mmCIF file of C-alpha atoms in Angstrom:
data_model
loop_
_atom_site.group_PDB
_atom_site.id
_atom_site.type_symbol
_atom_site.label_atom_id
_atom_site.label_comp_id
_atom_site.label_asym_id
_atom_site.label_seq_id
_atom_site.Cartn_x
_atom_site.Cartn_y
_atom_site.Cartn_z
ATOM 1 C CA UNK H 1 0.000 0.000 0.000
ATOM 2 C CA UNK H 2 1.345 3.423 -0.907
ATOM 3 C CA UNK H 3 2.475 5.529 2.036
ATOM 4 C CA UNK H 4 -0.046 8.058 3.342
ATOM 5 C CA UNK H 5 -3.109 6.536 1.619
ATOM 6 C CA UNK H 6 -5.944 5.945 4.088
ATOM 7 C CA UNK H 7 -8.653 3.341 3.399
ATOM 8 C CA UNK H 8 -12.099 4.793 2.784
ATOM 9 C CA UNK H 9 -14.535 3.826 5.567
ATOM 10 C CA UNK H 10 -17.447 3.707 3.135
ATOM 11 C CA UNK H 11 -15.640 1.299 0.844
ATOM 12 C CA UNK H 12 -14.801 -0.939 3.796
ATOM 13 C CA UNK H 13 -18.438 -1.071 4.948
ATOM 14 C CA UNK H 14 -19.652 -1.660 1.398
ATOM 15 C CA UNK H 15 -17.320 -4.630 0.987
ATOM 16 C CA UNK H 16 -18.365 -6.402 4.206
ATOM 17 C CA UNK H 17 -20.378 -9.620 3.861
ATOM 18 C CA UNK H 18 -21.963 -8.886 7.261
ATOM 19 C CA UNK H 19 -25.001 -6.626 7.437
ATOM 20 C CA UNK H 20 -24.261 -3.255 9.062
ATOM 21 C CA UNK H 21 -26.945 -0.800 10.176
ATOM 22 C CA UNK H 22 -26.754 2.537 11.966
ATOM 23 C CA UNK H 23 -29.985 3.201 13.874
ATOM 24 C CA UNK H 24 -31.230 5.689 16.442
ATOM 25 C CA UNK H 25 -32.781 4.858 19.826
ATOM 26 C CA UNK H 26 -36.122 4.181 18.129
ATOM 27 C CA UNK H 27 -34.259 1.712 15.838
ATOM 28 C CA UNK H 28 -35.029 3.906 12.810
ATOM 29 C CA UNK H 29 -32.436 3.183 10.120
ATOM 30 C CA UNK H 30 -29.976 5.949 9.148
ATOM 31 C CA UNK H 31 -27.474 3.816 7.240
ATOM 32 C CA UNK H 32 -27.499 0.337 5.674
ATOM 33 C CA UNK H 33 -24.560 -1.212 3.863
ATOM 34 C CA UNK H 34 -25.213 -3.313 0.705
ATOM 35 C CA UNK H 35 -25.301 -6.580 2.685
ATOM 36 C CA UNK H 36 -28.005 -5.138 4.973
ATOM 37 C CA UNK H 37 -29.971 -3.869 1.977
ATOM 38 C CA UNK H 38 -29.874 -7.354 0.479
ATOM 39 C CA UNK H 39 -30.912 -8.961 3.771
ATOM 40 C CA UNK H 40 -33.849 -6.571 4.213
ATOM 41 C CA UNK H 41 -34.719 -6.637 0.482
ATOM 42 C CA UNK H 42 -34.911 -2.824 0.342
ATOM 43 C CA UNK H 43 -32.756 -0.048 -1.081
ATOM 44 C CA UNK H 44 -30.987 2.340 1.287
ATOM 45 C CA UNK H 45 -33.337 5.136 0.197
ATOM 46 C CA UNK H 46 -36.418 3.127 1.204
ATOM 47 C CA UNK H 47 -34.803 1.953 4.422
ATOM 48 C CA UNK H 48 -33.832 5.430 5.620
ATOM 49 C CA UNK H 49 -35.949 6.532 8.583
ATOM 50 C CA UNK H 50 -37.870 3.241 8.834
ATOM 51 C CA UNK H 51 -37.799 1.510 12.245
ATOM 52 C CA UNK H 52 -36.160 -1.889 11.807
ATOM 53 C CA UNK H 53 -38.946 -3.898 13.551
ATOM 54 C CA UNK H 54 -41.517 -2.521 11.069
ATOM 55 C CA UNK H 55 -39.661 -4.254 8.228
ATOM 56 C CA UNK H 56 -39.811 -7.649 9.905
ATOM 57 C CA UNK H 57 -42.619 -10.138 10.413
ATOM 58 C CA UNK H 58 -40.779 -11.346 13.511
ATOM 59 C CA UNK H 59 -37.687 -10.186 15.411
ATOM 60 C CA UNK H 60 -36.489 -12.255 18.392
ATOM 61 C CA UNK H 61 -34.015 -9.630 19.653
ATOM 62 C CA UNK H 62 -34.589 -8.541 23.253
ATOM 63 C CA UNK H 63 -34.546 -4.819 22.451
ATOM 64 C CA UNK H 64 -34.992 -3.703 26.077
ATOM 65 C CA UNK H 65 -32.011 -5.797 27.197
ATOM 66 C CA UNK H 66 -29.896 -4.370 24.375
ATOM 67 C CA UNK H 67 -30.830 -0.819 25.387
ATOM 68 C CA UNK H 68 -29.982 -1.533 29.035
ATOM 69 C CA UNK H 69 -26.533 -2.847 28.085
ATOM 70 C CA UNK H 70 -25.825 0.128 25.839
ATOM 71 C CA UNK H 71 -27.057 2.601 28.472
ATOM 72 C CA UNK H 72 -24.587 1.042 30.923
ATOM 73 C CA UNK H 73 -21.768 1.749 28.489
ATOM 74 C CA UNK H 74 -21.390 -1.876 27.461
ATOM 75 C CA UNK H 75 -21.599 -3.577 24.111
ATOM 76 C CA UNK H 76 -24.325 -6.117 23.422
ATOM 77 C CA UNK H 77 -24.172 -9.492 21.641
ATOM 78 C CA UNK H 78 -26.859 -12.052 20.882
ATOM 79 C CA UNK H 79 -25.430 -15.098 19.124
ATOM 80 C CA UNK H 80 -28.780 -16.348 17.844
ATOM 81 C CA UNK H 81 -31.286 -13.770 16.648
ATOM 82 C CA UNK H 82 -34.148 -14.769 14.365
ATOM 83 C CA UNK H 83 -35.415 -12.317 11.738
ATOM 84 C CA UNK H 84 -38.364 -13.094 9.495
ATOM 85 C CA UNK H 85 -38.665 -11.102 6.275
ATOM 86 C CA UNK H 86 -41.350 -11.943 3.704
ATOM 87 C CA UNK H 87 -41.865 -15.381 5.325
ATOM 88 C CA UNK H 88 -38.114 -16.113 5.115
ATOM 89 C CA UNK H 89 -36.393 -16.883 8.405
ATOM 90 C CA UNK H 90 -32.778 -15.820 9.031
ATOM 91 C CA UNK H 91 -30.731 -16.859 12.067
ATOM 92 C CA UNK H 92 -28.001 -14.322 12.745
ATOM 93 C CA UNK H 93 -25.432 -13.288 15.310
ATOM 94 C CA UNK H 94 -26.043 -9.644 16.282
ATOM 95 C CA UNK H 95 -23.611 -7.194 17.893
ATOM 96 C CA UNK H 96 -24.571 -3.669 19.010
ATOM 97 C CA UNK H 97 -22.298 -0.756 19.937
ATOM 98 C CA UNK H 98 -23.147 2.780 21.014
ATOM 99 C CA UNK H 99 -21.971 5.513 18.609
ATOM 100 C CA UNK H 100 -21.674 9.284 19.183
ATOM 101 C CA UNK H 101 -24.852 11.386 18.955
ATOM 102 C CA UNK H 102 -26.964 8.546 20.405
ATOM 103 C CA UNK H 103 -26.705 6.355 17.329
ATOM 104 C CA UNK H 104 -26.336 2.567 17.551
ATOM 105 C CA UNK H 105 -24.206 0.400 15.278
ATOM 106 C CA UNK H 106 -25.735 -3.012 14.550
ATOM 107 C CA UNK H 107 -23.701 -5.736 12.870
ATOM 108 C CA UNK H 108 -25.443 -8.963 11.872
ATOM 109 C CA UNK H 109 -23.619 -12.058 10.638
ATOM 110 C CA UNK H 110 -25.193 -15.308 9.397
ATOM 111 C CA UNK H 111 -24.780 -18.138 11.869
ATOM 112 C CA UNK H 112 -21.860 -20.291 10.782
ATOM 113 C CA UNK H 113 -23.117 -23.513 9.156
ATOM 114 C CA UNK H 114 -20.656 -25.652 11.109
ATOM 115 C CA UNK H 115 -21.724 -24.024 14.380
ATOM 116 C CA UNK H 116 -25.376 -24.583 13.531
ATOM 117 C CA UNK H 117 -24.678 -28.237 12.660
ATOM 118 C CA UNK H 118 -22.761 -28.724 15.925
ATOM 119 C CA UNK H 119 -25.634 -27.135 17.841
ATOM 120 C CA UNK H 120 -28.161 -29.430 16.133
ATOM 121 C CA UNK H 121 -26.008 -32.472 16.929
ATOM 122 C CA UNK H 122 -25.716 -31.424 20.581
ATOM 123 C CA UNK H 123 -29.467 -30.884 20.886
ATOM 124 C CA UNK H 124 -30.115 -34.233 19.217
ATOM 125 C CA UNK H 125 -27.726 -35.990 21.618
ATOM 126 C CA UNK H 126 -29.456 -34.339 24.584
ATOM 127 C CA UNK H 127 -32.847 -35.428 23.261
ATOM 128 C CA UNK H 128 -31.642 -39.017 22.869
ATOM 129 C CA UNK H 129 -30.227 -38.965 26.420
ATOM 130 C CA UNK H 130 -33.529 -37.628 27.792
ATOM 131 C CA UNK H 131 -35.462 -40.235 25.820
ATOM 132 C CA UNK H 132 -33.221 -43.055 27.085
ATOM 133 C CA UNK H 133 -33.612 -41.824 30.665
ATOM 134 C CA UNK H 134 -37.396 -41.822 30.358
ATOM 135 C CA UNK H 135 -37.335 -45.281 28.787
ATOM 136 C CA UNK H 136 -35.244 -46.590 31.666
ATOM 137 C CA UNK H 137 -37.713 -45.165 34.161
ATOM 138 C CA UNK H 138 -40.601 -46.583 32.136
ATOM 139 C CA UNK H 139 -39.138 -50.093 32.338
ATOM 140 C CA UNK H 140 -38.688 -49.720 36.095
ATOM 141 C CA UNK H 141 -42.337 -48.666 36.419
ATOM 142 C CA UNK H 142 -43.686 -51.387 34.135
ATOM 143 C CA UNK H 143 -42.312 -54.347 36.105
ATOM 144 C CA UNK H 144 -43.977 -53.615 39.489
ATOM 145 C CA UNK H 145 -47.074 -52.389 37.668
ATOM 146 C CA UNK H 146 -47.748 -55.920 36.412
ATOM 147 C CA UNK H 147 -47.425 -57.269 39.940
ATOM 148 C CA UNK H 148 -49.773 -54.586 41.270
ATOM 149 C CA UNK H 149 -52.407 -55.441 38.671
ATOM 150 C CA UNK H 150 -52.096 -59.181 39.319
ATOM 151 C CA UNK H 151 -52.424 -58.701 43.076
ATOM 152 C CA UNK H 152 -55.551 -56.581 42.567
ATOM 153 C CA UNK H 153 -57.102 -59.326 40.412
ATOM 154 C CA UNK H 154 -56.397 -61.983 43.062
ATOM 155 C CA UNK H 155 -57.721 -59.699 45.792
ATOM 156 C CA UNK H 156 -60.971 -59.107 43.895
ATOM 157 C CA UNK H 157 -61.594 -62.863 43.757
ATOM 158 C CA UNK H 158 -60.959 -63.251 47.491
ATOM 159 C CA UNK H 159 -63.149 -60.369 48.633
ATOM 160 C CA UNK H 160 -66.483 -61.491 50.142
ATOM 161 C CA UNK H 161 -68.212 -58.140 49.637
ATOM 162 C CA UNK H 162 -68.984 -57.258 45.964
ATOM 163 C CA UNK H 163 -69.030 -53.567 46.918
ATOM 164 C CA UNK H 164 -65.334 -53.789 47.835
ATOM 165 C CA UNK H 165 -64.569 -55.141 44.362
ATOM 166 C CA UNK H 166 -65.211 -51.640 43.012
ATOM 167 C CA UNK H 167 -61.937 -50.573 44.649
ATOM 168 C CA UNK H 168 -59.941 -53.374 43.046
ATOM 169 C CA UNK H 169 -61.606 -52.519 39.738
ATOM 170 C CA UNK H 170 -60.310 -48.948 40.059
ATOM 171 C CA UNK H 171 -56.803 -50.276 40.837
ATOM 172 C CA UNK H 172 -56.861 -52.512 37.734
ATOM 173 C CA UNK H 173 -58.186 -49.727 35.488
ATOM 174 C CA UNK H 174 -55.568 -47.247 36.689
ATOM 175 C CA UNK H 175 -52.811 -49.858 36.339
ATOM 176 C CA UNK H 176 -53.922 -50.427 32.735
ATOM 177 C CA UNK H 177 -53.928 -46.685 32.108
ATOM 178 C CA UNK H 178 -50.388 -46.385 33.461
ATOM 179 C CA UNK H 179 -49.266 -49.386 31.405
ATOM 180 C CA UNK H 180 -50.607 -47.750 28.235
ATOM 181 C CA UNK H 181 -48.787 -44.536 29.116
ATOM 182 C CA UNK H 182 -45.552 -46.467 29.723
ATOM 183 C CA UNK H 183 -45.939 -48.274 26.382
ATOM 184 C CA UNK H 184 -46.250 -44.904 24.675
ATOM 185 C CA UNK H 185 -43.176 -43.662 26.525
ATOM 186 C CA UNK H 186 -41.189 -46.651 25.324
ATOM 187 C CA UNK H 187 -42.364 -46.145 21.761
ATOM 188 C CA UNK H 188 -41.507 -48.505 18.898
ATOM 189 C CA UNK H 189 -38.355 -50.484 19.636
ATOM 190 C CA UNK H 190 -37.612 -51.844 16.178
ATOM 191 C CA UNK H 191 -37.639 -50.447 12.636
ATOM 192 C CA UNK H 192 -40.858 -51.130 10.776
ATOM 193 C CA UNK H 193 -41.418 -52.770 7.407
ATOM 194 C CA UNK H 194 -40.204 -50.380 4.707
ATOM 195 C CA UNK H 195 -41.762 -50.347 1.255
ATOM 196 C CA UNK H 196 -40.947 -48.069 -1.673
ATOM 197 C CA UNK H 197 -43.921 -45.988 -2.766
ATOM 198 C CA UNK H 198 -45.111 -42.399 -3.039
ATOM 199 C CA UNK H 199 -45.205 -40.488 0.231
ATOM 200 C CA UNK H 200 -48.380 -38.844 -1.066
ATOM 201 C CA UNK H 201 -50.339 -42.025 -0.281
ATOM 202 C CA UNK H 202 -49.519 -41.518 3.390
ATOM 203 C CA UNK H 203 -50.274 -37.800 3.140
ATOM 204 C CA UNK H 204 -53.710 -38.511 1.674
ATOM 205 C CA UNK H 205 -54.552 -40.969 4.465
ATOM 206 C CA UNK H 206 -53.603 -38.311 7.017
ATOM 207 C CA UNK H 207 -55.775 -35.749 5.208
ATOM 208 C CA UNK H 208 -58.713 -38.185 5.208
ATOM 209 C CA UNK H 209 -58.366 -38.837 8.945
ATOM 210 C CA UNK H 210 -57.899 -35.204 9.963
ATOM 211 C CA UNK H 211 -60.667 -33.925 7.682
ATOM 212 C CA UNK H 212 -63.210 -35.682 9.900
ATOM 213 C CA UNK H 213 -61.955 -33.638 12.888
ATOM 214 C CA UNK H 214 -61.750 -30.227 11.208
ATOM 215 C CA UNK H 215 -64.058 -27.468 12.470
ATOM 216 C CA UNK H 216 -65.680 -25.214 9.885
ATOM 217 C CA UNK H 217 -63.213 -22.369 10.489
ATOM 218 C CA UNK H 218 -60.088 -24.439 9.734
ATOM 219 C CA UNK H 219 -58.908 -24.944 6.163
ATOM 220 C CA UNK H 220 -56.575 -27.835 5.279
ATOM 221 C CA UNK H 221 -54.509 -27.072 2.156
ATOM 222 C CA UNK H 222 -52.625 -29.702 0.129
ATOM 223 C CA UNK H 223 -49.587 -28.526 -1.811
ATOM 224 C CA UNK H 224 -47.868 -31.587 -3.283
ATOM 225 C CA UNK H 225 -44.877 -31.812 -5.603
ATOM 226 C CA UNK H 226 -46.000 -34.327 -8.273
ATOM 227 C CA UNK H 227 -42.391 -34.927 -9.332
ATOM 228 C CA UNK H 228 -41.326 -36.159 -5.875
ATOM 229 C CA UNK H 229 -39.785 -39.642 -6.354
ATOM 230 C CA UNK H 230 -40.967 -42.708 -4.480
ATOM 231 C CA UNK H 231 -38.945 -43.527 -1.378
ATOM 232 C CA UNK H 232 -38.514 -46.412 1.077
ATOM 233 C CA UNK H 233 -40.474 -45.901 4.294
ATOM 234 C CA UNK H 234 -42.826 -47.562 6.750
ATOM 235 C CA UNK H 235 -46.247 -46.128 5.818
ATOM 236 C CA UNK H 236 -47.786 -46.740 9.256
ATOM 237 C CA UNK H 237 -44.941 -45.037 11.097
ATOM 238 C CA UNK H 238 -44.818 -42.018 8.776
ATOM 239 C CA UNK H 239 -48.608 -41.754 9.030
ATOM 240 C CA UNK H 240 -48.268 -41.654 12.825
ATOM 241 C CA UNK H 241 -45.620 -38.919 12.552
ATOM 242 C CA UNK H 242 -47.638 -36.699 10.203
ATOM 243 C CA UNK H 243 -50.871 -37.307 12.086
ATOM 244 C CA UNK H 244 -49.232 -36.173 15.340
ATOM 245 C CA UNK H 245 -47.854 -33.013 13.741
ATOM 246 C CA UNK H 246 -51.069 -32.107 11.901
ATOM 247 C CA UNK H 247 -53.171 -32.666 15.025
ATOM 248 C CA UNK H 248 -50.760 -30.503 17.021
ATOM 249 C CA UNK H 249 -51.232 -27.776 14.409
ATOM 250 C CA UNK H 250 -55.012 -28.135 14.658
ATOM 251 C CA UNK H 251 -54.906 -27.823 18.450
ATOM 252 C CA UNK H 252 -52.551 -24.836 18.192
ATOM 253 C CA UNK H 253 -55.048 -22.940 16.024
ATOM 254 C CA UNK H 254 -57.616 -23.085 18.802
ATOM 255 C CA UNK H 255 -61.181 -21.756 18.515
ATOM 256 C CA UNK H 256 -60.064 -18.878 16.271
ATOM 257 C CA UNK H 257 -59.381 -21.320 13.428
ATOM 258 C CA UNK H 258 -56.979 -20.730 10.583
ATOM 259 C CA UNK H 259 -55.101 -22.665 7.915
ATOM 260 C CA UNK H 260 -52.950 -25.798 7.911
ATOM 261 C CA UNK H 261 -50.842 -26.550 4.837
ATOM 262 C CA UNK H 262 -49.470 -30.018 4.079
ATOM 263 C CA UNK H 263 -46.671 -29.556 1.550
ATOM 264 C CA UNK H 264 -44.174 -31.870 -0.158
ATOM 265 C CA UNK H 265 -40.993 -30.878 -1.949
ATOM 266 C CA UNK H 266 -37.746 -32.416 -3.174
ATOM 267 C CA UNK H 267 -34.643 -31.407 -1.211
ATOM 268 C CA UNK H 268 -31.226 -31.587 -2.848
ATOM 269 C CA UNK H 269 -27.745 -32.222 -1.426
ATOM 270 C CA UNK H 270 -28.814 -32.760 2.173
ATOM 271 C CA UNK H 271 -26.820 -34.160 5.108
ATOM 272 C CA UNK H 272 -28.803 -36.535 7.324
ATOM 273 C CA UNK H 273 -27.153 -38.229 10.309
ATOM 274 C CA UNK H 274 -23.725 -37.551 8.864
ATOM 275 C CA UNK H 275 -24.571 -39.020 5.442
ATOM 276 C CA UNK H 276 -24.798 -36.907 2.292
ATOM 277 C CA UNK H 277 -27.864 -37.497 0.079
ATOM 278 C CA UNK H 278 -28.354 -36.163 -3.419
ATOM 279 C CA UNK H 279 -32.132 -36.368 -3.025
ATOM 280 C CA UNK H 280 -34.460 -36.275 -0.044
ATOM 281 C CA UNK H 281 -38.173 -35.734 0.482
ATOM 282 C CA UNK H 282 -39.290 -32.735 2.538
ATOM 283 C CA UNK H 283 -42.761 -32.847 4.069
ATOM 284 C CA UNK H 284 -43.927 -29.596 5.664
ATOM 285 C CA UNK H 285 -46.840 -29.039 8.021
ATOM 286 C CA UNK H 286 -47.450 -25.304 8.349
ATOM 287 C CA UNK H 287 -50.065 -23.432 10.364
ATOM 288 C CA UNK H 288 -50.831 -19.751 10.924
ATOM 289 C CA UNK H 289 -51.571 -20.086 14.633
ATOM 290 C CA UNK H 290 -50.022 -18.150 17.522
ATOM 291 C CA UNK H 291 -46.623 -19.852 17.300
ATOM 292 C CA UNK H 292 -44.710 -21.933 19.830
ATOM 293 C CA UNK H 293 -43.778 -20.316 23.154
ATOM 294 C CA UNK H 294 -40.047 -19.450 23.082
ATOM 295 C CA UNK H 295 -39.391 -21.262 26.378
ATOM 296 C CA UNK H 296 -40.524 -24.575 24.836
ATOM 297 C CA UNK H 297 -38.603 -24.427 21.586
ATOM 298 C CA UNK H 298 -35.277 -25.811 22.841
ATOM 299 C CA UNK H 299 -36.912 -28.816 24.532
ATOM 300 C CA UNK H 300 -39.850 -29.418 22.221
ATOM 301 C CA UNK H 301 -38.823 -32.958 21.223
ATOM 302 C CA UNK H 302 -38.074 -34.047 24.787
ATOM 303 C CA UNK H 303 -40.468 -36.608 26.317
ATOM 304 C CA UNK H 304 -43.137 -35.143 28.607
ATOM 305 C CA UNK H 305 -42.721 -31.597 27.221
ATOM 306 C CA UNK H 306 -46.026 -30.129 26.063
ATOM 307 C CA UNK H 307 -47.331 -26.635 25.430
ATOM 308 C CA UNK H 308 -50.918 -27.798 25.854
ATOM 309 C CA UNK H 309 -52.666 -28.193 29.184
ATOM 310 C CA UNK H 310 -53.326 -31.882 29.729
ATOM 311 C CA UNK H 311 -50.922 -32.918 26.953
ATOM 312 C CA UNK H 312 -48.571 -35.857 27.564
ATOM 313 C CA UNK H 313 -45.710 -34.409 25.528
ATOM 314 C CA UNK H 314 -45.096 -37.771 23.875
ATOM 315 C CA UNK H 315 -46.270 -37.165 20.295
ATOM 316 C CA UNK H 316 -43.260 -35.215 19.021
ATOM 317 C CA UNK H 317 -40.773 -37.320 20.981
ATOM 318 C CA UNK H 318 -42.150 -40.487 19.378
ATOM 319 C CA UNK H 319 -42.263 -38.766 15.973
ATOM 320 C CA UNK H 320 -38.578 -37.842 16.312
ATOM 321 C CA UNK H 321 -37.737 -41.438 17.196
ATOM 322 C CA UNK H 322 -39.628 -42.808 14.178
ATOM 323 C CA UNK H 323 -37.949 -40.376 11.787
ATOM 324 C CA UNK H 324 -34.548 -41.246 13.279
ATOM 325 C CA UNK H 325 -35.275 -44.879 12.417
ATOM 326 C CA UNK H 326 -35.774 -43.729 8.813
ATOM 327 C CA UNK H 327 -32.365 -41.942 8.876
ATOM 328 C CA UNK H 328 -34.268 -38.662 8.525
ATOM 329 C CA UNK H 329 -34.754 -35.572 10.656
ATOM 330 C CA UNK H 330 -37.437 -33.148 11.854
ATOM 331 C CA UNK H 331 -36.910 -29.392 12.032
ATOM 332 C CA UNK H 332 -39.239 -26.540 12.900
ATOM 333 C CA UNK H 333 -39.448 -22.790 12.682
ATOM 334 C CA UNK H 334 -41.935 -20.757 14.666
ATOM 335 C CA UNK H 335 -42.875 -17.166 15.327
ATOM 336 C CA UNK H 336 -46.234 -15.470 16.006
ATOM 337 C CA UNK H 337 -48.555 -16.289 13.120
ATOM 338 C CA UNK H 338 -46.387 -19.075 11.724
ATOM 339 C CA UNK H 339 -45.247 -22.553 12.764
ATOM 340 C CA UNK H 340 -43.752 -25.019 10.312
ATOM 341 C CA UNK H 341 -42.501 -28.545 10.945
ATOM 342 C CA UNK H 342 -40.353 -30.065 8.196
ATOM 343 C CA UNK H 343 -39.734 -33.813 7.952
ATOM 344 C CA UNK H 344 -36.804 -34.908 5.786
ATOM 345 C CA UNK H 345 -36.574 -38.493 4.500
ATOM 346 C CA UNK H 346 -33.661 -39.761 2.381
ATOM 347 C CA UNK H 347 -34.290 -40.901 -1.190
ATOM 348 C CA UNK H 348 -30.937 -41.315 -2.906
ATOM 349 C CA UNK H 349 -27.259 -40.901 -2.007
#
């Protein structure tokens, strides 16, 4: 570099791959570099003076916490911020610094793919550990439960008073209820019988079953990719998975109603359980309900975790287990007005 030549700050900002914004305390935009303009799908002229949250369908940043940190003279970092723009979700790392004249510098960088993959693997390992723990407890419960039920049956035969048999009947009924719950906790232990056929046959059976439960103010939309290749799968298990997810969506809509979309697409060049596949099937279940509570999202696939009063929290845990047995995966995105579960099943390496 020639002596005495200073780099131009504007050129540096324009060349950054990270999105850089300068905003005021109301988060109104006063500067956006080209990367930020591309992220927000607006020119700098249109962005100028517009509060950042108004451009987004959803923004997970804790703005009050950021302001508190900046007011205390500290920087602020959130390593996982979700922005939704035109129904597209972006997961970013956000850093904020206070500038002179009460401006704030925001820098947003896409989450590193390797870091995201490592995070997914860690969460999956934690879910498996939680599932194994629950299964171990379930086995410990199931063994004495059989003895309890048998003793109640013998006691009912020995009781002289028929009125007292009502108590043993209650014991037997409750033991059976607990046994059914334990069986659901244990879930399927072995892979099912896989056949190669169109996944749309399963989707149509799910639609037929759910259609009988739909209230008048809920619309079920089918959006299938007719070019999706056939794939090996256990139809009964995949039906159970999709039925659980669609019914969860229906319950999430509540009395206000709404729309549920069942969508299929072909995914290309996807990594599933450490294996690279040229082709995979993606099955989406999308609803426009209130969205999943943030405090549930990290543990949603854990056994006994439910966002619904009276729910067992087993449906998604079992669904995850079944998809694991197919060498696939389940992902979800959620914000107010949108929840989407995506099931990926391998087709071809």
